[in-house]
PDB file of C-alpha atoms in Angstrom:
ATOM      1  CA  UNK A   1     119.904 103.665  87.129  1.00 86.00           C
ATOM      2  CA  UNK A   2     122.163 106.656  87.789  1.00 87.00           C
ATOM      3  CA  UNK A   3     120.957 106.110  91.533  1.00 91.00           C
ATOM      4  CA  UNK A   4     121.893 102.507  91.444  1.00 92.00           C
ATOM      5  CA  UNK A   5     125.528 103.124  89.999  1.00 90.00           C
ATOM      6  CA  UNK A   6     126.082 106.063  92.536  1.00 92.00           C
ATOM      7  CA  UNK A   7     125.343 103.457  95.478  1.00 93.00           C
ATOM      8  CA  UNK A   8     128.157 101.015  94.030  1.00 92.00           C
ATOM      9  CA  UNK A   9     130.246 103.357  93.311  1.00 91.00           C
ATOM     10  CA  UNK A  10     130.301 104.838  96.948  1.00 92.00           C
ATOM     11  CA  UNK A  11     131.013 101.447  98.247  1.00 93.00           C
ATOM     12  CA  UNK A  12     126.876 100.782  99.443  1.00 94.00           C
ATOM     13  CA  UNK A  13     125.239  97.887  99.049  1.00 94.00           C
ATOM     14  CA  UNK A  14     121.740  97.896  97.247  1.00 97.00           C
ATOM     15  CA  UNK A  15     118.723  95.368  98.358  1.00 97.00           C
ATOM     16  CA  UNK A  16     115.529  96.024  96.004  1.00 97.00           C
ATOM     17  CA  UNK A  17     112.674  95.410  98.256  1.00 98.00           C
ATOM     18  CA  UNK A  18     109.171  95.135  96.483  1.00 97.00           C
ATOM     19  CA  UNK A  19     105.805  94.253  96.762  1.00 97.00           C
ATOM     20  CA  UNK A  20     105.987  92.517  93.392  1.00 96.00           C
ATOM     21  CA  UNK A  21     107.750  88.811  93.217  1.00 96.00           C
ATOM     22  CA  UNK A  22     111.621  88.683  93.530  1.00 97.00           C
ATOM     23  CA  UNK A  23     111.278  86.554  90.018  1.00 97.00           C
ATOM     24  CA  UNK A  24     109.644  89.839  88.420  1.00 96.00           C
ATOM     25  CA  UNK A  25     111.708  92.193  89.577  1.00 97.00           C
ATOM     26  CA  UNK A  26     115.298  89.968  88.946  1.00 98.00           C
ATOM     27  CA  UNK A  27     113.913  89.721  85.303  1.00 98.00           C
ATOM     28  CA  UNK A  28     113.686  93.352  84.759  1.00 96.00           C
ATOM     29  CA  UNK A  29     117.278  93.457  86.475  1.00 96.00           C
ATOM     30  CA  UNK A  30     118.546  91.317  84.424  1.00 97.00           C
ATOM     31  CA  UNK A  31     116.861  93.305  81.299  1.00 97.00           C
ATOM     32  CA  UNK A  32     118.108  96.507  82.121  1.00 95.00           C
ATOM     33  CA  UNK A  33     121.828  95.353  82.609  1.00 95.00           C
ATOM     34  CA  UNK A  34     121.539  96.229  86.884  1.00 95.00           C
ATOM     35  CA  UNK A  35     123.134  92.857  88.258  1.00 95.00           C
ATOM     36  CA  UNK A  36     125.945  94.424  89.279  1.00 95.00           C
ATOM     37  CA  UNK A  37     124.698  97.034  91.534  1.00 96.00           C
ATOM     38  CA  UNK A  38     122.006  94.567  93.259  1.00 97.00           C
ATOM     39  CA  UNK A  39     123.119  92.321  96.004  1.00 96.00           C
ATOM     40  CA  UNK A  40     119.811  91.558  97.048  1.00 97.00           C
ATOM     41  CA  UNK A  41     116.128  91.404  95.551  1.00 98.00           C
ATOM     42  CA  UNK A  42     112.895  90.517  98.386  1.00 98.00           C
ATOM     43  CA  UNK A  43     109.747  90.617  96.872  1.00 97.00           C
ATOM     44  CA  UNK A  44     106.630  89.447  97.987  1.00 94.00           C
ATOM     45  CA  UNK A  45     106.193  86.218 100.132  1.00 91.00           C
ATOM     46  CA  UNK A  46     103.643  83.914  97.780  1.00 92.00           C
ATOM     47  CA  UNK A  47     100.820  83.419 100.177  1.00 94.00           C
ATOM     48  CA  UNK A  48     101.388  85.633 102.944  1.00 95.00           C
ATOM     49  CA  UNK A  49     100.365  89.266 102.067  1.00 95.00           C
ATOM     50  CA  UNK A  50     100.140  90.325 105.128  1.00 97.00           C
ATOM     51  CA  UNK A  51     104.167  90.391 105.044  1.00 97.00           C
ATOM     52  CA  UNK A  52     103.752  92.736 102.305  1.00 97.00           C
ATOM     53  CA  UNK A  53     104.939  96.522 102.934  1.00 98.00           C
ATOM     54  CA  UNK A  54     103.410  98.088 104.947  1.00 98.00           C
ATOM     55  CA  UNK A  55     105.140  95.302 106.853  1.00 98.00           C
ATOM     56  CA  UNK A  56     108.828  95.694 107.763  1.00 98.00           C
ATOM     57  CA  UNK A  57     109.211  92.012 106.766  1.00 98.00           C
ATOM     58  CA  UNK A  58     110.516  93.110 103.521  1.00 98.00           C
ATOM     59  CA  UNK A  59     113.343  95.523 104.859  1.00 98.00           C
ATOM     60  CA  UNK A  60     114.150  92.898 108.205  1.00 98.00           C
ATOM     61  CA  UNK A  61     114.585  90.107 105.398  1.00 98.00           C
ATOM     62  CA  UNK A  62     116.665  92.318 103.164  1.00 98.00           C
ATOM     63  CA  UNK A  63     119.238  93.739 105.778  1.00 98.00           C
ATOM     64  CA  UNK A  64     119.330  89.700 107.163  1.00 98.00           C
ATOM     65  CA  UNK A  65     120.477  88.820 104.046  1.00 97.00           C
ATOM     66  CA  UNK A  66     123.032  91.212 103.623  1.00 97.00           C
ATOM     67  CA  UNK A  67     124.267  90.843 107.243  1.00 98.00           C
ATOM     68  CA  UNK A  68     123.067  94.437 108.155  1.00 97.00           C
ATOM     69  CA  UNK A  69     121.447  96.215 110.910  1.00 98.00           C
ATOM     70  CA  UNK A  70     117.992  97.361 109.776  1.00 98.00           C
ATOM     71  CA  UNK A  71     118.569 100.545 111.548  1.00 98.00           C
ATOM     72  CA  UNK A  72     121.709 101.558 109.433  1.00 97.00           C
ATOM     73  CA  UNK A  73     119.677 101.100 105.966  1.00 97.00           C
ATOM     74  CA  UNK A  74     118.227 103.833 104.232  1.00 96.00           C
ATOM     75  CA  UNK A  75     115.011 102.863 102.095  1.00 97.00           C
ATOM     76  CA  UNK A  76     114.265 105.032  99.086  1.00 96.00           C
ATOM     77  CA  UNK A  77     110.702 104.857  98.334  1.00 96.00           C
ATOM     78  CA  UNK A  78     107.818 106.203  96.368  1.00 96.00           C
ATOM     79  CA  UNK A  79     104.251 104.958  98.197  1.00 97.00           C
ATOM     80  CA  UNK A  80     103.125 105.454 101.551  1.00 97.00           C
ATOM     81  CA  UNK A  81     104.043 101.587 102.315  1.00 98.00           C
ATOM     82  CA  UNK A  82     106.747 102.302 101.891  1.00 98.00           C
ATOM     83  CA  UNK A  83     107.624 104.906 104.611  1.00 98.00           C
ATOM     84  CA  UNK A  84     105.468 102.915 106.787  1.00 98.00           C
ATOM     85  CA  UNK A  85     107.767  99.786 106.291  1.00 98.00           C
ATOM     86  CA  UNK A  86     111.016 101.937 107.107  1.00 98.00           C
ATOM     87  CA  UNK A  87     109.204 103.584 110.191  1.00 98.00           C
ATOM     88  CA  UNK A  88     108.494 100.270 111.286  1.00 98.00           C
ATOM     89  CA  UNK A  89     111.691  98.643 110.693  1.00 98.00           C
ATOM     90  CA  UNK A  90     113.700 101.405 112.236  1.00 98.00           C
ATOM     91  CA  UNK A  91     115.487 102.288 109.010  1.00 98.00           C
ATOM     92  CA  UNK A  92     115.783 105.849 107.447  1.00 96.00           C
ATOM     93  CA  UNK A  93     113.230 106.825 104.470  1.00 97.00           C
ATOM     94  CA  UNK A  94     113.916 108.747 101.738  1.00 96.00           C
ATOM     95  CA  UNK A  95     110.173 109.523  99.934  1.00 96.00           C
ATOM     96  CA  UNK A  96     110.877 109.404  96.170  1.00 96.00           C
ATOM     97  CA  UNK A  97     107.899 112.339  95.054  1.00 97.00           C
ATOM     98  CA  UNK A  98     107.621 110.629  91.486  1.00 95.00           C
ATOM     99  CA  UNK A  99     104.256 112.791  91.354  1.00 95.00           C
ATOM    100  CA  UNK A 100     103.911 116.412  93.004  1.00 91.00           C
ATOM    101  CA  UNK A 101     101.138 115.194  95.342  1.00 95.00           C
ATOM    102  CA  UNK A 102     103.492 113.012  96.996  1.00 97.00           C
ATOM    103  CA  UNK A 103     105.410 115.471  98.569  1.00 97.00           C
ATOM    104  CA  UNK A 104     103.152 116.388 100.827  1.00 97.00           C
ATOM    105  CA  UNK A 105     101.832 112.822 101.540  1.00 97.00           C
ATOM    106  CA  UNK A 106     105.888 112.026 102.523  1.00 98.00           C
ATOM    107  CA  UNK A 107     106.119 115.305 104.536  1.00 98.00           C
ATOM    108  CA  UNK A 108     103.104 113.963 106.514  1.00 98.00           C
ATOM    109  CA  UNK A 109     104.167 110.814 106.951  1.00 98.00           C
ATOM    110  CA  UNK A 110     107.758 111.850 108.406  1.00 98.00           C
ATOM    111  CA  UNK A 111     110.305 110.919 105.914  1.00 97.00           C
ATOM    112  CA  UNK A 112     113.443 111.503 106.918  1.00 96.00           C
ATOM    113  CA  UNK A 113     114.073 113.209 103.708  1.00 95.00           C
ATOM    114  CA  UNK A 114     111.743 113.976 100.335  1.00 96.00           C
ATOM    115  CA  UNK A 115     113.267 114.060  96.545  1.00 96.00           C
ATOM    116  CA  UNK A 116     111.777 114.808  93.325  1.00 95.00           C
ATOM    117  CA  UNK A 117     114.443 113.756  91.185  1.00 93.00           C
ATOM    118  CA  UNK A 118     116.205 110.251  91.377  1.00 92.00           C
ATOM    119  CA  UNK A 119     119.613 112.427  89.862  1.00 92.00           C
ATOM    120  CA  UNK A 120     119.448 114.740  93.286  1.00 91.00           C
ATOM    121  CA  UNK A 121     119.993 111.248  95.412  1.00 90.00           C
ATOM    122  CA  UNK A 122     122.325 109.752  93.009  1.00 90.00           C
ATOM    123  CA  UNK A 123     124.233 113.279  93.437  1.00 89.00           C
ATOM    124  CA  UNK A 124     123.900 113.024  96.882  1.00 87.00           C
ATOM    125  CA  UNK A 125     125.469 109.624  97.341  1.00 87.00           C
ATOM    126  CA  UNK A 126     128.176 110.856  95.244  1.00 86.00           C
ATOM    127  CA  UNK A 127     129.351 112.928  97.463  1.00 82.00           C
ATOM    128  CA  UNK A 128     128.319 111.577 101.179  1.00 67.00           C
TER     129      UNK A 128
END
């Protein structure tokens, strides 16, 4: 959440982009009090998983809807579709190492940048 108010704050826009269905992931949105610092919420196209990340669809559809470049959004992410989506969209990846073997699986995969700790990026956009 920290992450999410830091983005605001700095004037960024926030797109949640999941693999899940836009309906579940607005309801735990709307649980955790996060409207505000959410423009956007793409989840999962019902019946076509094969426009689920890996696929850039996701991140394309996002920045569309937000009237944004691809290339000038940063995706925060903590699977391997997901650095594959930003790789393929042209975006910058930030590879959020929720677990210590991810790290290494992020580093391999050529993230643009690897965090263990969702404070560091929230710090981070504080100051950028």
């Amino acid at each position: 959440m920290e992450a999410l108010r830091a983005a605001h704050a700095s004037g960024r826009a926030v797109a949640v982009v999941s693999n899940n269905s836009a309906e579940c992931v607005q309801r735990f949105v709307e649980l955790h009090g996060l409207g505000d610092f959410v423009a956007k919420i793409v989840g999962r196209p019902t019946g076509q998983p094969q426009l689920m990340k890996p696929n850039p669809f996701p991140l394309i559809t996002a920045a569309e809807r937000m009237h944004m470049d691809v290339t000038n959004c940063t995706l925060i992410g903590d699977s391997l579709t997901d650095i594959q989506a930003a790789h393929a969209a042209g975006a910058t990846v930030i590879g959020y190492a929720n677990k210590p073997h991810k790290a290494d699986l992020f580093a391999e995969a050529q993230a643009d940048a690897i965090a263990d700790d969702m404070q560091a990026i929230a710090d981070a956009l504080t100051t950028a």
